[in-house]
Coordinates of C-alpha atoms and ligand atoms in Angstrom, one line a residue:
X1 CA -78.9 4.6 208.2
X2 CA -76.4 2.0 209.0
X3 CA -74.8 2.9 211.9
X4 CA -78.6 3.2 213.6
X5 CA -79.1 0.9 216.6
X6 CA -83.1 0.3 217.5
X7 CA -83.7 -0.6 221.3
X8 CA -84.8 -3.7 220.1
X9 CA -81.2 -4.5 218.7
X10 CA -79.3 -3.4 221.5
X11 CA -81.8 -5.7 223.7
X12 CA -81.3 -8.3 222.0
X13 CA -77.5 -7.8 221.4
X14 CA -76.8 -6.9 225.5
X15 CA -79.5 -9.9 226.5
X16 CA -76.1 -11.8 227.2
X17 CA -75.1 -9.6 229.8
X18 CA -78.2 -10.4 231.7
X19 CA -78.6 -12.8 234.4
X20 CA -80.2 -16.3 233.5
X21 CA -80.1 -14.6 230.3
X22 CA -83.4 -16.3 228.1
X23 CA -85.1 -13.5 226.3
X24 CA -87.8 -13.3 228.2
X25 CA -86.2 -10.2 230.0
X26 CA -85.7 -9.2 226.1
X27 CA -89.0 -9.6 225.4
X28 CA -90.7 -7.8 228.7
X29 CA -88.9 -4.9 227.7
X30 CA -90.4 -5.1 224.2
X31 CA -93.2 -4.9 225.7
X32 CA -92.7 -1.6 227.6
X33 CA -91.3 -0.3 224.3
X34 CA -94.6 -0.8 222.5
X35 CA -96.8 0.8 225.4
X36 CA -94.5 3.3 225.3
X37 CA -95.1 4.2 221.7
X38 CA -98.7 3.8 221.8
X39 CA -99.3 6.3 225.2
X40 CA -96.6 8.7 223.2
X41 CA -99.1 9.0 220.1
X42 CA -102.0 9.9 223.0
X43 CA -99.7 12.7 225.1
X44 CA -98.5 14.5 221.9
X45 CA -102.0 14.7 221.0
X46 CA -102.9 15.9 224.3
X47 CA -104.9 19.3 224.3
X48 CA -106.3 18.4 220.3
X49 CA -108.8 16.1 221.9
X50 CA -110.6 15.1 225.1
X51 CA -108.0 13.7 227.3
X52 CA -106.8 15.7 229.5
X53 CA -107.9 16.5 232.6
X54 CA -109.4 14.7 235.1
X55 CA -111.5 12.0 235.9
X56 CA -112.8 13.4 238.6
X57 CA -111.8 10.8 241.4
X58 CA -108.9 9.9 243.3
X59 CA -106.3 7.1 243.0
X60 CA -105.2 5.7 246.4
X61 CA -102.6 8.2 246.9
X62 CA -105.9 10.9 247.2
X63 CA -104.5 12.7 244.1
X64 CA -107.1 13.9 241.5
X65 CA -106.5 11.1 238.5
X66 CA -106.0 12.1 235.2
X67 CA -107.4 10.8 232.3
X68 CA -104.1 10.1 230.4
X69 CA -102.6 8.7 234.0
X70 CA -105.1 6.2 233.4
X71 CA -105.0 5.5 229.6
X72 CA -101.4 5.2 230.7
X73 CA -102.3 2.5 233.0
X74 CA -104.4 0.3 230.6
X75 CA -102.2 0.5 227.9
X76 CA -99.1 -0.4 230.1
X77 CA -100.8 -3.2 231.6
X78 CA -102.6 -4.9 228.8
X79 CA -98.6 -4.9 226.8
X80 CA -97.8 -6.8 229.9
X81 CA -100.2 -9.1 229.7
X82 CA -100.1 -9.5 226.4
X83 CA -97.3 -11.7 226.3
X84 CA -95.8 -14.3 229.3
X85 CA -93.4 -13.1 230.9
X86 CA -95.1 -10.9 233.9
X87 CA -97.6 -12.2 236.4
X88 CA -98.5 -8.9 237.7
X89 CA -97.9 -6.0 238.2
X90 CA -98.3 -2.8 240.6
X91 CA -99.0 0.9 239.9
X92 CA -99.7 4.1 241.7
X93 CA -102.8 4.1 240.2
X94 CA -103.8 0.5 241.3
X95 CA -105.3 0.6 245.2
X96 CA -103.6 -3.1 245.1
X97 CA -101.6 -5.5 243.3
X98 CA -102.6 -6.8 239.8
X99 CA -102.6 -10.4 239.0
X100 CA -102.1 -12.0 235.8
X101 CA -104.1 -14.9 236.0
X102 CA -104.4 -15.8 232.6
X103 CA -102.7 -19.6 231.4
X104 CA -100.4 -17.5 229.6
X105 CA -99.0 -15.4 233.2
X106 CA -99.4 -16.9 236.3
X107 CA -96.5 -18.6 236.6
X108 CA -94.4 -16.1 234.3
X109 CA -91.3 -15.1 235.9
X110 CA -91.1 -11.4 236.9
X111 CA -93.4 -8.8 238.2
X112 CA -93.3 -4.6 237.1
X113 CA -94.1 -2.0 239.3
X114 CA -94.4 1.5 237.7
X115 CA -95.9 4.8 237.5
X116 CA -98.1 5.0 234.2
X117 CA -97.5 8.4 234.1
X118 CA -95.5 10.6 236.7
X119 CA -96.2 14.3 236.5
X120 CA -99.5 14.0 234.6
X121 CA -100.8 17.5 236.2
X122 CA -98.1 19.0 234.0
X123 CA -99.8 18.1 230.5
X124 CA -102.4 20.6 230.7
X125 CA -99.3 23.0 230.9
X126 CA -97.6 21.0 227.9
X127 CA -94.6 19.7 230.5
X128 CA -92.6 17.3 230.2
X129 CA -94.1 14.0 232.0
X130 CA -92.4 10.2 232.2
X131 CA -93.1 6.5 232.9
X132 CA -91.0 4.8 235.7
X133 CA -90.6 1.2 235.3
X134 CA -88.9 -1.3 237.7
X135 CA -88.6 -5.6 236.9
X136 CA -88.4 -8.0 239.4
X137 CA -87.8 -11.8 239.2
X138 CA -90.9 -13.2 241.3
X139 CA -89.9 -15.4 244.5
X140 CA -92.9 -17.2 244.7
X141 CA -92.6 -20.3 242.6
X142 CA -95.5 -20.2 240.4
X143 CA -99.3 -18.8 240.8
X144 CA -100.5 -15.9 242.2
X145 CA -97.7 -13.5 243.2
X146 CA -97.4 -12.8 246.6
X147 CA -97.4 -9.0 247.8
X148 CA -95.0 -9.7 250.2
X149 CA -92.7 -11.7 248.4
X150 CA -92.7 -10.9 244.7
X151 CA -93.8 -7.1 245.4
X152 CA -92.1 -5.9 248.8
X153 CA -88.7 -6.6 247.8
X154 CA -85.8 -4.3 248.4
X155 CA -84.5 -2.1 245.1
X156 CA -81.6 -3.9 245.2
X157 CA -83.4 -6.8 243.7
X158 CA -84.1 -5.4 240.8
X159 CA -83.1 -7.1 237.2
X160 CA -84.0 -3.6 235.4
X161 CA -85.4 -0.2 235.8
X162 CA -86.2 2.3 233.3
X163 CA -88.2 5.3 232.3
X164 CA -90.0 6.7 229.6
X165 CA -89.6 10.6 229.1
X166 CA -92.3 12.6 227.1
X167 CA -90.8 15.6 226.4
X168 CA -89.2 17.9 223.4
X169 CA -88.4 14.4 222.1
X170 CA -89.5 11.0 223.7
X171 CA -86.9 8.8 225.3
X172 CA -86.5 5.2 226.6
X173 CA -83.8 5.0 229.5
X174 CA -83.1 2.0 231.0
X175 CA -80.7 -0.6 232.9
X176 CA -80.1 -4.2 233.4
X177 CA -77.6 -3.8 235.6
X178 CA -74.7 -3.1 233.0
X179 CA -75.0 0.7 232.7
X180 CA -77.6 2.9 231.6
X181 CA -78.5 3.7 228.0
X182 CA -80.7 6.3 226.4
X183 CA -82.7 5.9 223.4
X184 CA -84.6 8.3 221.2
X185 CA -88.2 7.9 219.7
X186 CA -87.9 8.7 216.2
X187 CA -91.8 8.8 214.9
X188 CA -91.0 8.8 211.4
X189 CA -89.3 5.1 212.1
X190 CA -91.5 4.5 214.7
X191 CA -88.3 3.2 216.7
X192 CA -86.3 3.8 219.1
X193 CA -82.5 4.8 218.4
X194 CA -79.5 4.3 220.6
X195 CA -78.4 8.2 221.6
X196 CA -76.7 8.4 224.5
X197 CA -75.0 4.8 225.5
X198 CA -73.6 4.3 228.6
X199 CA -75.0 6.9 230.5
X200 CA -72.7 8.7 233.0
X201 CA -73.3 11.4 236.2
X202 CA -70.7 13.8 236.7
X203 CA -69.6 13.0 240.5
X204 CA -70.5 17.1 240.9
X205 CA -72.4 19.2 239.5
X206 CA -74.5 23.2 240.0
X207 CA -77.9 22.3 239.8
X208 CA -80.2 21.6 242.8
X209 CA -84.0 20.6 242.1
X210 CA -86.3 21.3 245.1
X211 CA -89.4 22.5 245.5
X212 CA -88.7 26.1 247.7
X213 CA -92.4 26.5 248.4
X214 CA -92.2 24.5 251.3
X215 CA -88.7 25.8 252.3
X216 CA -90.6 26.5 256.3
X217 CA -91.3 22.7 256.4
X218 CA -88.4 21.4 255.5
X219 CA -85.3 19.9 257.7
X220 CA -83.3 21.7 259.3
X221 CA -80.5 20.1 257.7
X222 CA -82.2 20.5 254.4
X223 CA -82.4 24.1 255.0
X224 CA -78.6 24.1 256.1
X225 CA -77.8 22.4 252.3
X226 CA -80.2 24.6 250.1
X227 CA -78.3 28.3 251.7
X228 CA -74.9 26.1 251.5
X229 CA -75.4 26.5 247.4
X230 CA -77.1 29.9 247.5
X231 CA -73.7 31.3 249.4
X232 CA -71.6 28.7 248.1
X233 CA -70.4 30.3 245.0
X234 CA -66.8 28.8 244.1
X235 CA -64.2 31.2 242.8
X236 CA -63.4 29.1 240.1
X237 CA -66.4 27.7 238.7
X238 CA -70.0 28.2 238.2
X239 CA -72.4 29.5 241.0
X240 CA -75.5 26.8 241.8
X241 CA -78.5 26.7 239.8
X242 CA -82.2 26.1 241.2
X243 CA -83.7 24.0 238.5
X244 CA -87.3 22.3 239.5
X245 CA -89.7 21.4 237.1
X246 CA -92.2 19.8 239.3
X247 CA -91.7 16.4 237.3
X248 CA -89.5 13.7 238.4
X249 CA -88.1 12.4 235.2
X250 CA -87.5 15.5 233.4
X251 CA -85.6 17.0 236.8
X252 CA -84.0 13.4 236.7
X253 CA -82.9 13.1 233.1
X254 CA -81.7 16.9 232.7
X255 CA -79.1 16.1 236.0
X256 CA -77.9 12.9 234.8
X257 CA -76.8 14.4 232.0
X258 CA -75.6 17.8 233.4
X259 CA -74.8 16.8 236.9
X260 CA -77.1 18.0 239.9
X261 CA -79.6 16.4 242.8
X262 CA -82.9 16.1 242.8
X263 CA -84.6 16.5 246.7
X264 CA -87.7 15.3 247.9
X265 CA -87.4 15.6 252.1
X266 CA -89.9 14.8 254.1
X267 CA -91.5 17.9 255.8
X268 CA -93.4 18.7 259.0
X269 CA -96.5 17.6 256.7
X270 CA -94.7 14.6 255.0
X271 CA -93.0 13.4 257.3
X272 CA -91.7 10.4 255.0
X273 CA -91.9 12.9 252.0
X274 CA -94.2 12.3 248.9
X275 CA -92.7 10.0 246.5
X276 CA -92.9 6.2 246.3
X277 CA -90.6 4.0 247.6
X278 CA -91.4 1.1 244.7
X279 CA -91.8 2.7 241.3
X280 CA -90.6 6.2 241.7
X281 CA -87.4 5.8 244.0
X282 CA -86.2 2.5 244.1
X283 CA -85.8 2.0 239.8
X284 CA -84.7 6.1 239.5
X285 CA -81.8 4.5 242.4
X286 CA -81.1 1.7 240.3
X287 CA -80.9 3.9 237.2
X288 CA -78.4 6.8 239.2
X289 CA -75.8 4.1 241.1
X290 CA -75.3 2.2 237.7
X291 CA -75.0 6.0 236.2
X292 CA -72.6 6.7 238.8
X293 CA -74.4 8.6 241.0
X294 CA -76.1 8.1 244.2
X295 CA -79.6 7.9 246.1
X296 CA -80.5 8.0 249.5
X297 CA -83.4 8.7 251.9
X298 CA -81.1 10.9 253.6
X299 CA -79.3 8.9 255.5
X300 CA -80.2 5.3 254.1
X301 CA -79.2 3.8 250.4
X302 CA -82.9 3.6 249.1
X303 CA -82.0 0.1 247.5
X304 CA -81.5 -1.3 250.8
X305 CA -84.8 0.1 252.4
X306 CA -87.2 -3.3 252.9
X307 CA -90.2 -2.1 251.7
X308 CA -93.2 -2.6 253.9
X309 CA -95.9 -1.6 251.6
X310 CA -97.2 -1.4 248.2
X311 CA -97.3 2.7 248.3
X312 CA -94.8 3.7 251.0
X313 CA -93.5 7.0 250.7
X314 CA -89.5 7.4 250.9
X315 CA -87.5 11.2 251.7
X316 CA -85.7 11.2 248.8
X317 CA -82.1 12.6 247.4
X318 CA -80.7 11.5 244.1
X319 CA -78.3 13.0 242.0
X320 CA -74.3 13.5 241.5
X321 CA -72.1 11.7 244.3
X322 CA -70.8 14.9 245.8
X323 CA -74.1 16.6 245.9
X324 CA -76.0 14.1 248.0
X325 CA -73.3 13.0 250.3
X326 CA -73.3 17.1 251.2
X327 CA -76.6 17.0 251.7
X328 CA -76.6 13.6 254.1
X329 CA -73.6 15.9 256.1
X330 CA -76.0 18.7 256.6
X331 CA -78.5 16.1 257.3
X332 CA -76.5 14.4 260.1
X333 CA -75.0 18.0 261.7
X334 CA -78.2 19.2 262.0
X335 CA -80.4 16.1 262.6
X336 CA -84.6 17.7 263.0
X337 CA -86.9 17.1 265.4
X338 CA -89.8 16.2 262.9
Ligands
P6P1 P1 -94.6 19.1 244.3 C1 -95.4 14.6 240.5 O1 -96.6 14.6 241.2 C2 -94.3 14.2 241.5 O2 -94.6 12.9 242.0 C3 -92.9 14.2 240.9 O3 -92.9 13.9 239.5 C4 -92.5 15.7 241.1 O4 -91.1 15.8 241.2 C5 -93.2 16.0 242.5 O5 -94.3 15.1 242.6 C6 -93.7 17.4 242.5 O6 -94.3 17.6 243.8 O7 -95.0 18.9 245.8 O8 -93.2 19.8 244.3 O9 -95.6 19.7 243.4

């Protein structure tokens, strides 16, 4: 039992290495911790009662909400709000920015933007689904946050990212800029535990997660990468794998740990792709370059892109080092017309 590190302790304990380090960073974090635990308990009860499924309308995105993406949502938001550190915050399943404007928030110092719950059509099929969570330090000096200021900033001025992943076991990933670190929800504790500390992506790896179904629409560049692995097979090592699960974070986690790239590309139909700039691309970039990976739109470093608005969608590649710069080669050799 001794040598058993709660998130809460390594918080605490690494809250030195942050910048203007004074807890309040410690404590938003807490706060994702306990929303976390609580929208856990709902999913792993998912399919025992009546919460799955829809809700039979649309988020702004015009994809069919669920009713756990939005239990997600509440929960997430009222443990931000609960304490005051966080003005507001925004969310795919929020048309618009949330403001805080209790005493207590409006002029607390960073604003979240996440995804409640990424991959929710997958609980129905009892896949794994995650929360994506990225901090900001607000510009604006106090009051209301600005969209443009506090919200639209670029990835690269983040001061942590994270996600939550709700699978075999439930685990808390995140960074503050001083490596990434996994822990694992132990529900007989009811804390997290330290299990995988310092988080690293092989430069390489076998695995490439891509969704073949639209093979016709993709790049042609794209098209030029994917046959790359499929007739790639090195003499001396493993052939590729095609891994997709059809949820970002579990694609995600599985090839930071294993080594592998994770493609969305934009497509004659999506012609900037599907996922969001803000709370699906910019913290999972944060997360992979202080993993030792990389993440690109294809030709861009995603935490450079200036984000225009709150739902932008972003091509995206992410993975080992090797994998996407191959990709960004095909990319640039065969440059599409789309
Ligand atoms: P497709 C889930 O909706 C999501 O945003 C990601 O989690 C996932 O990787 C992707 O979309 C799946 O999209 O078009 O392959 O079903």
């Amino acid at each position: 039992m001794s040598d058993i590190r709660t998130l809460g302790e390594f918080i605490v304990e690494k809250q030195n290495d942050f910048s203007h380090a004074s807890g309040e960073l410690s404590s938003l974090l807490g706060s994702i911790k306990l929303a976390a635990k609580i929208v856990n308990r709902e999913i792993n009860k998912a399919g025992l009662v009546d919460i799955t499924g829809s809700v039979g309308c649309e988020n702004v995105q015009g994809e069919e909400q669920q009713k756990l993406d939005l239990y997600a949502n509440d929960k997430f938001k009222a443990a931000l709000e609960a304490r005051d550190q966080v003005c507001g915050v925004a969310s795919e399943e929020e048309d618009e920015a949330v403001a805080f404007n209790k005493e207590l928030n409006r002029n607390s110092k960073y604003v979240v933007l996440m995804d409640p719950l990424d991959g929710s059509s997958n609980i129905d099929v009892n896949v794994s689904v995650g929360t994506i969570f990225s901090i900001y330090r607000r510009v604006s000096p106090v009051g209301t946050p600005a969209v443009q200021e506090d919200f639209l900033q670029p990835g690269n001025r983040q001061v942590a990212a994270g996600y939550i992943i709700y699978g075999s076991s439930t685990m808390l990933v995140y960074t503050t800029g001083n490596g990434v670190h996994g822990f694992t929800y132990d529900p007989s504790l009811g804390v997290f535990c330290l299990s995988h500390e310092n988080m690293c992506i092989p430069k390489d790896g076998r695995i490439y997660s891509i969704n073949e179904g639209n093979y016709i629409r993709f790049p042609e560049g794209v098209k030029k990468y994917i046959k790359y692995c499929q007739e790639n097979v090195p003499e001396d090592d493993r052939p590729y794998t095609s891994r997709y699960i059809g949820s970002l974070v579990a694609d995600f986690h599985r090839n930071l740990l294993k080594g592998g790239i994770y493609m969305y590309p934009s497509t004659a139909t999506h012609p900037s792709g599907k996922l969001r700039l803000l709370y699906e691309c910019n913290p999972m970039a944060l997360l992979i370059e202080q993993a030792g990976g990389i993440a690109s739109d294809g030709k861009n470093r995603i935490l450079d892109i200036k984000p225009t608005e709150l739902h932008e969608r972003v091509p995206f590649f992410v993975g080992s080092t090797n994998m996407v710069n191959k990709v960004e080669e095909f990319i640039k050799e065969f440059p599409s017309t789309h």
